[in-house]
PDB file of C-alpha atoms and ligand atoms in Angstrom:
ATOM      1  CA  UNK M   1       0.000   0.000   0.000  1.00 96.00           C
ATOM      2  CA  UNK M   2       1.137   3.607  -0.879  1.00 98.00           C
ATOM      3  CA  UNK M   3       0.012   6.806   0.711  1.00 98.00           C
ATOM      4  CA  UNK M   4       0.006   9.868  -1.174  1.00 98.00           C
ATOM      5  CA  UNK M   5       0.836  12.293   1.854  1.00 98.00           C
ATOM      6  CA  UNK M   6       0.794  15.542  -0.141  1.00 98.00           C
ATOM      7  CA  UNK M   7      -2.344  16.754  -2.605  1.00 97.00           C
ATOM      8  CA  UNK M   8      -4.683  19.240  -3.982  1.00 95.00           C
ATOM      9  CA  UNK M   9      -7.063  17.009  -5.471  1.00 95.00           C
ATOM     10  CA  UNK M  10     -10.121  18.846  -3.647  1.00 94.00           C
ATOM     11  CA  UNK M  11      -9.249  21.939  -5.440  1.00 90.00           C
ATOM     12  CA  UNK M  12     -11.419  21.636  -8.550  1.00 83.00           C
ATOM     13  CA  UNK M  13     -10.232  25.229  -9.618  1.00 81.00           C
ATOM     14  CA  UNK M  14      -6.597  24.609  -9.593  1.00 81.00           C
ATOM     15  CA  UNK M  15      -7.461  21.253 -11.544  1.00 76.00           C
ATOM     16  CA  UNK M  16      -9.344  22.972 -14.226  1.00 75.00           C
ATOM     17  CA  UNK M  17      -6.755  25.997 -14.452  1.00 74.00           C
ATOM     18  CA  UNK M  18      -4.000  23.132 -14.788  1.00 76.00           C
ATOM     19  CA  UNK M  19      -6.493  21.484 -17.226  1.00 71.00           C
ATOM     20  CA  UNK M  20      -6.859  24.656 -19.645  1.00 68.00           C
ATOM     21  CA  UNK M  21      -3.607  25.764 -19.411  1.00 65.00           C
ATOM     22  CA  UNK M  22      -1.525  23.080 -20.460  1.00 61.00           C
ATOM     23  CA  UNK M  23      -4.266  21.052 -22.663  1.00 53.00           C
ATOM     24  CA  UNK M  24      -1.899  18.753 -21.110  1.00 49.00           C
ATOM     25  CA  UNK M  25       0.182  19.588 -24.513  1.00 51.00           C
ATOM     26  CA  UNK M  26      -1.741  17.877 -27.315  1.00 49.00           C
ATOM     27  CA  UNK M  27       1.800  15.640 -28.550  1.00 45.00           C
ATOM     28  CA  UNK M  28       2.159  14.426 -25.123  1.00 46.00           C
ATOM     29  CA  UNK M  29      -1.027  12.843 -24.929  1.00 46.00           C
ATOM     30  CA  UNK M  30      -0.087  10.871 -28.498  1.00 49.00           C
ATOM     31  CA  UNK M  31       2.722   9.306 -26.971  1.00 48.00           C
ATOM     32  CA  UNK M  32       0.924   8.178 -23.886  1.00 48.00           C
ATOM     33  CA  UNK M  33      -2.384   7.406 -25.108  1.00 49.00           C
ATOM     34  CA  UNK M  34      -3.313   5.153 -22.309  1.00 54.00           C
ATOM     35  CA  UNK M  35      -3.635   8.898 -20.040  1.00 51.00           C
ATOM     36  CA  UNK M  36      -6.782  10.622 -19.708  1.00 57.00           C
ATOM     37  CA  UNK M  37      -6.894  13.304 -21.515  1.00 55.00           C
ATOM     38  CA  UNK M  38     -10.653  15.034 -21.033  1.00 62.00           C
ATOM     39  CA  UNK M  39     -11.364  16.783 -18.268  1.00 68.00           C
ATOM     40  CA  UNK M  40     -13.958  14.355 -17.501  1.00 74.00           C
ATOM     41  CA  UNK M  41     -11.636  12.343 -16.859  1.00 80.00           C
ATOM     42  CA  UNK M  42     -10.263  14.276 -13.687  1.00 84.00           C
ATOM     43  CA  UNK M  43     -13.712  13.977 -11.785  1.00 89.00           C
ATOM     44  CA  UNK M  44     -13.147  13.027  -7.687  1.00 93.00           C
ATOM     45  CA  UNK M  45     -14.270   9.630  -8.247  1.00 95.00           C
ATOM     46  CA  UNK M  46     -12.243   8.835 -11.157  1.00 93.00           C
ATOM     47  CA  UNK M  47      -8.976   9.785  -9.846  1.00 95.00           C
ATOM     48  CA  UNK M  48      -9.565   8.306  -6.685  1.00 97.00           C
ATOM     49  CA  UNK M  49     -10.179   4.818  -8.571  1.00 96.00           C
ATOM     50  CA  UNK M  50      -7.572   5.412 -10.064  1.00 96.00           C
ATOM     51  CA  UNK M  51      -5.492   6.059  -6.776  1.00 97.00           C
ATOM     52  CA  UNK M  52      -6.614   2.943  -5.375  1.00 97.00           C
ATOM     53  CA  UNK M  53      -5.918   0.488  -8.741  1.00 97.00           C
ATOM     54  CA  UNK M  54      -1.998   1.846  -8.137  1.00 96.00           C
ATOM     55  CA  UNK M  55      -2.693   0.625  -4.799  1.00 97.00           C
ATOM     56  CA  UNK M  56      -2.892   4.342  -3.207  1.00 98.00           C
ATOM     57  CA  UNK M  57      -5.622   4.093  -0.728  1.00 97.00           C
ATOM     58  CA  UNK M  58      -4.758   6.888   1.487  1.00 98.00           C
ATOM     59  CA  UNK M  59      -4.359  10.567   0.267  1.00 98.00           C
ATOM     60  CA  UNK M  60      -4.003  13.874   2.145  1.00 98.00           C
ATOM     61  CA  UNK M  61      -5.732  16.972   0.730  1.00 97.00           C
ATOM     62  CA  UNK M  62      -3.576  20.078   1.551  1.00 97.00           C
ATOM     63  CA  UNK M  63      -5.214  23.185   2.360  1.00 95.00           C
ATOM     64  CA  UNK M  64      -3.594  26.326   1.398  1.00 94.00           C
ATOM     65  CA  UNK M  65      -5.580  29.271   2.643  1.00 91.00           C
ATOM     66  CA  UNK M  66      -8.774  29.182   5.179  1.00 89.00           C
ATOM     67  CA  UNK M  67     -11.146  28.411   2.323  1.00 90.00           C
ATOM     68  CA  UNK M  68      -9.154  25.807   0.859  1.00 93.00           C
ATOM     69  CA  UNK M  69      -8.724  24.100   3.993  1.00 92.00           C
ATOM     70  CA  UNK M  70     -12.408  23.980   4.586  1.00 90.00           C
ATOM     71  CA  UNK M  71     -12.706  22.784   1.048  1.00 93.00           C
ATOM     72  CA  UNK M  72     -10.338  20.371   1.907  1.00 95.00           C
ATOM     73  CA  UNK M  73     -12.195  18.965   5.117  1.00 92.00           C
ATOM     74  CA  UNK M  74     -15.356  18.859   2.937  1.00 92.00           C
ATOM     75  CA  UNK M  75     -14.110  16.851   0.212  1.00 95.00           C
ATOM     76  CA  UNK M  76     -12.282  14.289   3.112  1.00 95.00           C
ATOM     77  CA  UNK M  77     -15.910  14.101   4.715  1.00 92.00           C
ATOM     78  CA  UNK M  78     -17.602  12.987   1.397  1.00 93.00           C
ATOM     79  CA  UNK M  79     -14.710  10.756   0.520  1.00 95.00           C
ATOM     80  CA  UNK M  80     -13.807   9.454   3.998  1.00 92.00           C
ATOM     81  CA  UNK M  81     -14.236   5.662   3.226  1.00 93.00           C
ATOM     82  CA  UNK M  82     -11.869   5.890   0.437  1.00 96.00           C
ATOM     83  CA  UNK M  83      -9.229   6.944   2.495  1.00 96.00           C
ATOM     84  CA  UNK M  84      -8.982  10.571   2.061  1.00 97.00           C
ATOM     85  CA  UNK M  85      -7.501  12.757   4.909  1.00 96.00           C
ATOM     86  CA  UNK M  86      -7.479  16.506   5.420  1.00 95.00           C
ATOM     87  CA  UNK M  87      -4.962  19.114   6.540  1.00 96.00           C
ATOM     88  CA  UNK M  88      -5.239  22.870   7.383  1.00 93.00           C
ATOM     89  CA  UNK M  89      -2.787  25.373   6.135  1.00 94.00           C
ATOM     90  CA  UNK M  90      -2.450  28.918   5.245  1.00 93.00           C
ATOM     91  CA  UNK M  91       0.396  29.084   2.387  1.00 93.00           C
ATOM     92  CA  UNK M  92       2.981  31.797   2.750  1.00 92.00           C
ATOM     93  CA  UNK M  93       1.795  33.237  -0.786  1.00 88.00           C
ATOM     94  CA  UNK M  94      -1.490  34.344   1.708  1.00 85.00           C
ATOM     95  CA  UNK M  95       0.118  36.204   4.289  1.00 82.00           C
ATOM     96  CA  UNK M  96      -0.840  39.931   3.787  1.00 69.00           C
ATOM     97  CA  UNK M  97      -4.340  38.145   2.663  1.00 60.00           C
ATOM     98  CA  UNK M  98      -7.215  36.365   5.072  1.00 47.00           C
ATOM     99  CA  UNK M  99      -5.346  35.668   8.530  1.00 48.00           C
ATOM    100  CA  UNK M 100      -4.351  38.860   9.329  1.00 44.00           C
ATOM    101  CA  UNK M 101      -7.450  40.849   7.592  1.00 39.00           C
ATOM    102  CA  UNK M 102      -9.412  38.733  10.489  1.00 46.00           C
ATOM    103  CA  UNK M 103      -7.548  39.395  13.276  1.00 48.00           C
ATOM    104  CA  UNK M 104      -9.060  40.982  15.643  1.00 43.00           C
ATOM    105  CA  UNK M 105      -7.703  44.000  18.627  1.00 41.00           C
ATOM    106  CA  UNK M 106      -7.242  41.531  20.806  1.00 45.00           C
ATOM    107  CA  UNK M 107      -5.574  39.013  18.910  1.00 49.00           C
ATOM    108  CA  UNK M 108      -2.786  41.708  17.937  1.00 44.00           C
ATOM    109  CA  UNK M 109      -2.882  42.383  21.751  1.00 47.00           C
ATOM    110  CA  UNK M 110      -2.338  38.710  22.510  1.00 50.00           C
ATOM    111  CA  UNK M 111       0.212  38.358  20.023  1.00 43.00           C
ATOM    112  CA  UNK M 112       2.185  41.671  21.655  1.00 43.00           C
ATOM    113  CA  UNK M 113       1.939  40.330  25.199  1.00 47.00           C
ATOM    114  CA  UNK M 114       3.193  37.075  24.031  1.00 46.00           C
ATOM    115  CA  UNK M 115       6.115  38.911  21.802  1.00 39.00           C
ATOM    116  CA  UNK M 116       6.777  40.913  25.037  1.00 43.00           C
ATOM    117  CA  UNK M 117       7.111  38.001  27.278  1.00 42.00           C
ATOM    118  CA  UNK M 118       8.449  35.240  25.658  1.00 37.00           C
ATOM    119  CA  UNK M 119      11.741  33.130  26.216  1.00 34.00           C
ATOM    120  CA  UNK M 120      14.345  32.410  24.429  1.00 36.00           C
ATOM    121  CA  UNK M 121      13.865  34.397  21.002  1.00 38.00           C
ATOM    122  CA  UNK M 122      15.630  33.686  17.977  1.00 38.00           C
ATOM    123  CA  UNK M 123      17.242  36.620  15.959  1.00 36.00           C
ATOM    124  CA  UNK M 124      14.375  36.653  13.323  1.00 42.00           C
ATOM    125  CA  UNK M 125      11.302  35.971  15.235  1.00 41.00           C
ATOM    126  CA  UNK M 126       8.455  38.162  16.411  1.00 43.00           C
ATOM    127  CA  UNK M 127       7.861  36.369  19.198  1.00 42.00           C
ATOM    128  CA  UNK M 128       5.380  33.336  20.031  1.00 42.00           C
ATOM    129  CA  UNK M 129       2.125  34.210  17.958  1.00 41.00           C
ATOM    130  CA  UNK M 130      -1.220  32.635  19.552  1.00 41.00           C
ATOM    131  CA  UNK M 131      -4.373  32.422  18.920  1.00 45.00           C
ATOM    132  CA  UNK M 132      -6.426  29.747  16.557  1.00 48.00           C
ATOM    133  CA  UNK M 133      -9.474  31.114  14.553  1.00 50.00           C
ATOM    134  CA  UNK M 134     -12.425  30.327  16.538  1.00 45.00           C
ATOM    135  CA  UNK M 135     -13.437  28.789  12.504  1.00 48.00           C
ATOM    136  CA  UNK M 136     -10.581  26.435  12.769  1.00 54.00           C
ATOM    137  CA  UNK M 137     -11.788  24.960  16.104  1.00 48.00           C
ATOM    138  CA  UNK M 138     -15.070  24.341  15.168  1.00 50.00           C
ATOM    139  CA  UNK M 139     -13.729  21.820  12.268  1.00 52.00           C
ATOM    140  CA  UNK M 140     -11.335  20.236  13.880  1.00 51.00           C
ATOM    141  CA  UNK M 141     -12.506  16.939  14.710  1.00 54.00           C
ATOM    142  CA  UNK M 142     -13.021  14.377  11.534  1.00 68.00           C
ATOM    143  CA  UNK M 143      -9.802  13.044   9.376  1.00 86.00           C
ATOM    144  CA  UNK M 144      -7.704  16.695  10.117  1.00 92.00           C
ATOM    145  CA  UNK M 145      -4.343  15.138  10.180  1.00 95.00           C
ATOM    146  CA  UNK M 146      -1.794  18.194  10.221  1.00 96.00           C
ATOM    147  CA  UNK M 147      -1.648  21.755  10.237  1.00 96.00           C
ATOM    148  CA  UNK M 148       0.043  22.580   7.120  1.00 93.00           C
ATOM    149  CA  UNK M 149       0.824  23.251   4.317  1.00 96.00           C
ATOM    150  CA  UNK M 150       2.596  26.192   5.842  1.00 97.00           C
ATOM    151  CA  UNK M 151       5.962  27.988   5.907  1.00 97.00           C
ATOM    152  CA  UNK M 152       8.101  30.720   4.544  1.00 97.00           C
ATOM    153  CA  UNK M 153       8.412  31.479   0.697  1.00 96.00           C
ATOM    154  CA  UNK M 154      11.242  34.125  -0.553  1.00 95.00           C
ATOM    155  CA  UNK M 155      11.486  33.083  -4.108  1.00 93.00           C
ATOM    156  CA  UNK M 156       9.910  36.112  -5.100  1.00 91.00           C
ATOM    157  CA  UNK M 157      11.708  38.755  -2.492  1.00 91.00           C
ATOM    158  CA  UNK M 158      11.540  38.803   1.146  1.00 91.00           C
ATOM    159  CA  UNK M 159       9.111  41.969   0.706  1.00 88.00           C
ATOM    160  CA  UNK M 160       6.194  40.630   2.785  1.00 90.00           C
ATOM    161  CA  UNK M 161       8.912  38.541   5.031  1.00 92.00           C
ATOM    162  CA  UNK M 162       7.208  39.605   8.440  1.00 91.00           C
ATOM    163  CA  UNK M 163       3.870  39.245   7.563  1.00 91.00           C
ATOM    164  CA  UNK M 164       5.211  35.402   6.568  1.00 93.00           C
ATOM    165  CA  UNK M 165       7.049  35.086   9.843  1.00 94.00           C
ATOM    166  CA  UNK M 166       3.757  36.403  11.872  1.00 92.00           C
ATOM    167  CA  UNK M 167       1.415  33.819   9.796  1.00 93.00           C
ATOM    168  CA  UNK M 168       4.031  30.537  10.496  1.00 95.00           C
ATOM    169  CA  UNK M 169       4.559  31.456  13.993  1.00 94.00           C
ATOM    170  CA  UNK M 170       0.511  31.792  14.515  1.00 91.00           C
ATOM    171  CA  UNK M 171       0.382  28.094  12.641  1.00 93.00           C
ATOM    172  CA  UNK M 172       3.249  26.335  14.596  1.00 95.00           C
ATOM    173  CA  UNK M 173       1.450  27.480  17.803  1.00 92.00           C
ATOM    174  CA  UNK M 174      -2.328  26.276  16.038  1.00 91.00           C
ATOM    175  CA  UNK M 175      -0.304  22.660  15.670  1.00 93.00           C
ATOM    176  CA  UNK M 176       1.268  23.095  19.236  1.00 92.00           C
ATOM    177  CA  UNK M 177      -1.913  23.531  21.120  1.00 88.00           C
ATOM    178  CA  UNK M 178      -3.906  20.931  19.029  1.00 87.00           C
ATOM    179  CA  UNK M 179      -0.728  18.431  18.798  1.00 91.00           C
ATOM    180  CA  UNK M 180      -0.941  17.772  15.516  1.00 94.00           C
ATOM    181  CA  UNK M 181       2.473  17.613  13.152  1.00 97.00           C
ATOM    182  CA  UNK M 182       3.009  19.920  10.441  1.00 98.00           C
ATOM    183  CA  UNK M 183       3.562  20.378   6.778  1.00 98.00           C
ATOM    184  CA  UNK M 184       6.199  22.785   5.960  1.00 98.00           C
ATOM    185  CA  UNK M 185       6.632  24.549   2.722  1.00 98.00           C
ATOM    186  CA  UNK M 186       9.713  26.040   2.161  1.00 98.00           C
ATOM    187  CA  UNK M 187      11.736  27.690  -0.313  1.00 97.00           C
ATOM    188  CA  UNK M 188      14.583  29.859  -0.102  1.00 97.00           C
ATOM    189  CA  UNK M 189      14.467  30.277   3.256  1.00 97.00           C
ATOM    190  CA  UNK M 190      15.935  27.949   5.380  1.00 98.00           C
ATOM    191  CA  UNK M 191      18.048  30.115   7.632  1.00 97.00           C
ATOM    192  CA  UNK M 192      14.681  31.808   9.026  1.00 97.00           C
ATOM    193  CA  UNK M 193      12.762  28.633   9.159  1.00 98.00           C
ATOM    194  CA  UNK M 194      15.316  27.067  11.448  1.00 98.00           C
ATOM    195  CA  UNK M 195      15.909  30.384  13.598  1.00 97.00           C
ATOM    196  CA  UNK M 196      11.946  30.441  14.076  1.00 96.00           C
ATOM    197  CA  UNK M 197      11.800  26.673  14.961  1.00 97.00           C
ATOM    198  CA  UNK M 198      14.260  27.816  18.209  1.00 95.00           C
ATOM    199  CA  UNK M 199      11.092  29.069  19.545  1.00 94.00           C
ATOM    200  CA  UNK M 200       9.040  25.859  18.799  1.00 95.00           C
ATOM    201  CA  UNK M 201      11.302  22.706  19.927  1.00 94.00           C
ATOM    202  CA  UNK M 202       8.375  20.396  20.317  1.00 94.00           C
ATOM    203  CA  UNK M 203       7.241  20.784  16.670  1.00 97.00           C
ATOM    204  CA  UNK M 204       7.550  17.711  14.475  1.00 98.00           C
ATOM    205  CA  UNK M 205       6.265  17.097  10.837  1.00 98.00           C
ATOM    206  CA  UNK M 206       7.318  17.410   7.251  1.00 98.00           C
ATOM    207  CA  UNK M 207       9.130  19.421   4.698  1.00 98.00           C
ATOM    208  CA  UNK M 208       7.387  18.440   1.828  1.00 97.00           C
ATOM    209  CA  UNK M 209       8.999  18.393  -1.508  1.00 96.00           C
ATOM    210  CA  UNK M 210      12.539  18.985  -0.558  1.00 97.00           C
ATOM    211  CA  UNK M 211      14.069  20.965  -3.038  1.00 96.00           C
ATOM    212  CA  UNK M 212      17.378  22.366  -0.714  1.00 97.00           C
ATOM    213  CA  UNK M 213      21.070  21.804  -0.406  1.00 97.00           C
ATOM    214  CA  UNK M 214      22.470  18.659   1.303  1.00 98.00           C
ATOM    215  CA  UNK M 215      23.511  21.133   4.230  1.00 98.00           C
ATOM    216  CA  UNK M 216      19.818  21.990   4.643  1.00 98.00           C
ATOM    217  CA  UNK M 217      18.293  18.229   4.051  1.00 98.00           C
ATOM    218  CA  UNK M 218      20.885  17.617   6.989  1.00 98.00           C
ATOM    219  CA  UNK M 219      19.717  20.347   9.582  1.00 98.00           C
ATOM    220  CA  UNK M 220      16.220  19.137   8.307  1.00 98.00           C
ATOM    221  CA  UNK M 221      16.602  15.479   9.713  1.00 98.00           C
ATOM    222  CA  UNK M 222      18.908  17.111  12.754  1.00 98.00           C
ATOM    223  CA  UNK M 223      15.430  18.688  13.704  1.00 97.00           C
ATOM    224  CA  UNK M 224      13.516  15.042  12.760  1.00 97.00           C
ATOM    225  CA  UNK M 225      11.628  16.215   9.970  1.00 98.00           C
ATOM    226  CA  UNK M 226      10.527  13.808   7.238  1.00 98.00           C
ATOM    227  CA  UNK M 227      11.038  14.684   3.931  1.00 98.00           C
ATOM    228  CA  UNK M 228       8.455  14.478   1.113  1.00 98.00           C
ATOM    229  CA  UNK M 229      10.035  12.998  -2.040  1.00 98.00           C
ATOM    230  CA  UNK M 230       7.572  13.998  -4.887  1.00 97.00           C
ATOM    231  CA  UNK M 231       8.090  14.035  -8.966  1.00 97.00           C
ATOM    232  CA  UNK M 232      10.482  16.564  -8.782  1.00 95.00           C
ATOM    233  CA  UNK M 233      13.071  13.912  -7.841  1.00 96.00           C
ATOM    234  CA  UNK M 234      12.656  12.065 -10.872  1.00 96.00           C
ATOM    235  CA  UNK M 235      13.555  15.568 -13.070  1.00 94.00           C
ATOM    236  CA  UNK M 236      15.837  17.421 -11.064  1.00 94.00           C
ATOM    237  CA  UNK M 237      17.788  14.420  -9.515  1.00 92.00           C
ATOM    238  CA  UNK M 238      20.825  16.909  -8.276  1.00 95.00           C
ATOM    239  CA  UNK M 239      17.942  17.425  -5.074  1.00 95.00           C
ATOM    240  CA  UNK M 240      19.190  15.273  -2.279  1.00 97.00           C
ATOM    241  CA  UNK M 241      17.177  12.705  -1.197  1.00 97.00           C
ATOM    242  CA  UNK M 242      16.436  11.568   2.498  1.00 98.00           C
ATOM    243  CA  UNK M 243      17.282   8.233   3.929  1.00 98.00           C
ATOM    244  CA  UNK M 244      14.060   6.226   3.337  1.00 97.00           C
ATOM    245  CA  UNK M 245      13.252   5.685   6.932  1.00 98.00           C
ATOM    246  CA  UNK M 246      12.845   9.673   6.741  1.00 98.00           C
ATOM    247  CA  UNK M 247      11.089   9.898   3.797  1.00 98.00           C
ATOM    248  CA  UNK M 248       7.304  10.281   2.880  1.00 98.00           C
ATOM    249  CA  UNK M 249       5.938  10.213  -0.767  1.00 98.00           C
ATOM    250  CA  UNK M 250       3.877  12.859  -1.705  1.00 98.00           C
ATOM    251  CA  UNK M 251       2.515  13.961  -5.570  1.00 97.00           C
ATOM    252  CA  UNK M 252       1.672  17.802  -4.571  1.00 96.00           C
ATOM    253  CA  UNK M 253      -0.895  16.729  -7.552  1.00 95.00           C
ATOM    254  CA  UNK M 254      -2.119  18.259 -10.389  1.00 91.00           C
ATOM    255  CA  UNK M 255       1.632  19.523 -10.207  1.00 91.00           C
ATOM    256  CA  UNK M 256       4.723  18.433 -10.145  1.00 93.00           C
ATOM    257  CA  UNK M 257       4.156  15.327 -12.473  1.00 92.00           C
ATOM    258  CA  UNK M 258       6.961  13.069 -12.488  1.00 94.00           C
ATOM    259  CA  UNK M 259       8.932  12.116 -15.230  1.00 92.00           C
ATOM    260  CA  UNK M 260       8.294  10.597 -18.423  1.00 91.00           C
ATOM    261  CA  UNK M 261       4.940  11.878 -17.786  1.00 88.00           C
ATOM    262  CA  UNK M 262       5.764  15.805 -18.288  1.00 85.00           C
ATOM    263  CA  UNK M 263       3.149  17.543 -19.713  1.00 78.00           C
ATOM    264  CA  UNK M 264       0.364  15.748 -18.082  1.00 82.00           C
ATOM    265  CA  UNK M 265      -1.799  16.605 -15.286  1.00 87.00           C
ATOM    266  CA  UNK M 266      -0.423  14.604 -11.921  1.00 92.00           C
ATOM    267  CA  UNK M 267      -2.872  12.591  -9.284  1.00 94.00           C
ATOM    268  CA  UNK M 268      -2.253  10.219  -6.347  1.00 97.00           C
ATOM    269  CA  UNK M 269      -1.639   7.529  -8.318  1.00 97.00           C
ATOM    270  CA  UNK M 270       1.701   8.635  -9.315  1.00 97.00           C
ATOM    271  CA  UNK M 271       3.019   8.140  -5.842  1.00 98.00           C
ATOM    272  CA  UNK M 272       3.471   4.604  -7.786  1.00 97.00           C
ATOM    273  CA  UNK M 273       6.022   6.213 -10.459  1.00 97.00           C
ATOM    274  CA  UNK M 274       7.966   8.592  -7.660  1.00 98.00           C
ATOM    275  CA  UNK M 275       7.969   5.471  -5.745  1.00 98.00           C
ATOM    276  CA  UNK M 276       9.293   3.165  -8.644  1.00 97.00           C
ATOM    277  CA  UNK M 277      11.943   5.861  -9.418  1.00 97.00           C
ATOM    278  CA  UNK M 278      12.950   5.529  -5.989  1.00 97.00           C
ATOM    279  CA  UNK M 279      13.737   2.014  -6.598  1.00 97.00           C
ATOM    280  CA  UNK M 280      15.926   2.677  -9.163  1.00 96.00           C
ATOM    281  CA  UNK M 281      17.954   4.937  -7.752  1.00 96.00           C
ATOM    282  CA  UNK M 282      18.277   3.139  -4.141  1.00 95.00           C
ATOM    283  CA  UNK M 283      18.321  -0.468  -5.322  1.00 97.00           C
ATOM    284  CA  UNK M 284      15.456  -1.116  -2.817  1.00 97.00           C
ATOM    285  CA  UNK M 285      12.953  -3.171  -4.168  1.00 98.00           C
ATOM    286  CA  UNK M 286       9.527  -1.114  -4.463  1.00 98.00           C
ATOM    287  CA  UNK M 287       7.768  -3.336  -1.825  1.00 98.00           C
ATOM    288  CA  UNK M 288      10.587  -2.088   0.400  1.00 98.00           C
ATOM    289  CA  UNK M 289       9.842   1.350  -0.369  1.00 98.00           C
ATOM    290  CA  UNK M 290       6.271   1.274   0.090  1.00 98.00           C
ATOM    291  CA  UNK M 291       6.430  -0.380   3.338  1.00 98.00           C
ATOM    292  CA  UNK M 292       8.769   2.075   4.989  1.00 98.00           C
ATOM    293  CA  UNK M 293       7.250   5.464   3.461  1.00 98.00           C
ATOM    294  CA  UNK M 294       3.728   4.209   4.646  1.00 98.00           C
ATOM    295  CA  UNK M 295       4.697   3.177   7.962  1.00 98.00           C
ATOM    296  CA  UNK M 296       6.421   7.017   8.205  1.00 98.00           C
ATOM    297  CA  UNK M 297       2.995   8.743   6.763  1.00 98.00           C
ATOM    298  CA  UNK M 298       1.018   6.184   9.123  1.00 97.00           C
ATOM    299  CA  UNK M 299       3.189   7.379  12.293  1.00 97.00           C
ATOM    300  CA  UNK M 300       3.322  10.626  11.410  1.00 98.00           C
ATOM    301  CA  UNK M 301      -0.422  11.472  10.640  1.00 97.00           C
ATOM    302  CA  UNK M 302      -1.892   8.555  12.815  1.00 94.00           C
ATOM    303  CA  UNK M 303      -3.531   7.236  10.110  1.00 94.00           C
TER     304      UNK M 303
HETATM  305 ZN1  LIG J   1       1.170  21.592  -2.145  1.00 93.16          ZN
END
């Protein structure tokens, strides 16, 4: 069994935007007929069938802002016997957006006092942000796994760098006070993501789809991350790659779609080709694989 721990198949609007803006590349889909190719094709149900023929029976659905991750938990509620799973998450791209736009005087004054008081700051920090969305609480029970995905992005500047820093300390502290583990996206900035974790030893989780330097894979697994492994190994293979009893396999579907399939839309049940290309490059067999990176997901997510 396989376990895609990273997608965004409850997003129909990202699907359909992936959809019409590749056309999934009309010569592509000559050379691999056997693909779907109509967008009928992408319905829930068919790509969960699909899933589970490739013998992926558990998927996460990663929210990205509050709306996604609501969209997220509805989609896991309608397809909870088919072994879908939930996570909520505010992406770094939405930090001057929803969070902060709802916060209210006396979350800012929390979030002072707590800035004011706290222990042991790190150099970049702005102090131990509280305070979960009374929204969030109300949906937390039911198949919510992590907190995540969430993180700091500084691939295009470090303009709105704060407001990032604000947002991932408020969602480290969500995770801490509901235990749950996280999902961390990050990219480009490592050196504030690890100066931030000073004030959050207890957190544990995942930094999915690794795309660092060996030095940074290595503080990663220092801090006892796991590391999602996703198509982009199979096309940029200068990434390092985890040990396997560290790593998770993820599809971050519909992108990301591991090679030779470039060009077509991804889904769960390429977790089967990331983990097959794992196998090559290891010399594990792919039973191996799939045993170890479900037992992580399964440990990790209690599921
Ligand atoms: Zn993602």
């Amino acid at each position: 069994m396989l376990i895609d721990s990273h997608c965004h198949i409850h997003d129909r609007g990202t699907y359909n935007y992936v959809f019409s803006h590749q056309q999934i590349g009309k010569k592509l889909l000559k050379k691999y007929p056997d693909l779907p190719h109509e967008i009928d094709d992408f319905t829930p149900e068919k790509i969960i069938a699909r899933a589970h023929a490739a013998g992926v029976n558990k998927m996460i659905c990663i929210g990205t802002s509050h709306e996604d991750s609501l969209a997220a938990r509805d989609f896991a509620a309608k397809y909870a016997k088919d072994g879908v799973f939930w996570s909520y998450g505010i992406h770094p791209d939405e930090a001057a957006d929803s969070l902060f736009a709802n916060m209210t005087s006396s979350d800012s004054e929390d979030l002072r006092r707590r800035r004011e008081s706290r222990i042991g700051s790190s150099p970049v920090t702005t102090g131990r942000a509280t305070g979960a969305s009374e929204a969030l609480l109300s949906c937390l029970p039911s198949r919510l796994v992590a907190i995540g995905e969430v993180g700091l992005d500084y691939r295009n500047g470090t303009a709105n760098r704060t407001a990032q820093l604000k947002l991932f300390e408020r969602m480290l502290q969500l995770a801490e006070d509901n235990n749950l583990p996280l999902i961390f996206h990050i990219r480009d900035a490592f050196d504030d993501f690890f100066a931030v974790l000073k004030n959050f030893p207890d957190a544990r989780g995942v930094v999915h789809s690794f795309s660092d330097s060996p030095e940074n894979l290595k503080k990663s697994l220092d801090q006892n991350f796991y590391i999602g492994v996703n198509g982009l190994a199979t096309f940029a293979p200068e990434i390092p790659l985890p040990p396997l009893e560290r790593a998770l396999l993820e599809t971050d579907a519909p992108f990301l779609t591991p090679a030779p399939f470039r060009g077509t839309i991804n889904e769960p049940a390429r977790v089967q080709d990331v983990c097959a290309y794992l196998s090559k490059v290891t010399g594990e067999s792919e039973a191996k694989i799939a045993e170890i990176t479900t037992k992580n997901a399964e440990q990790l997510f209690k599921i």
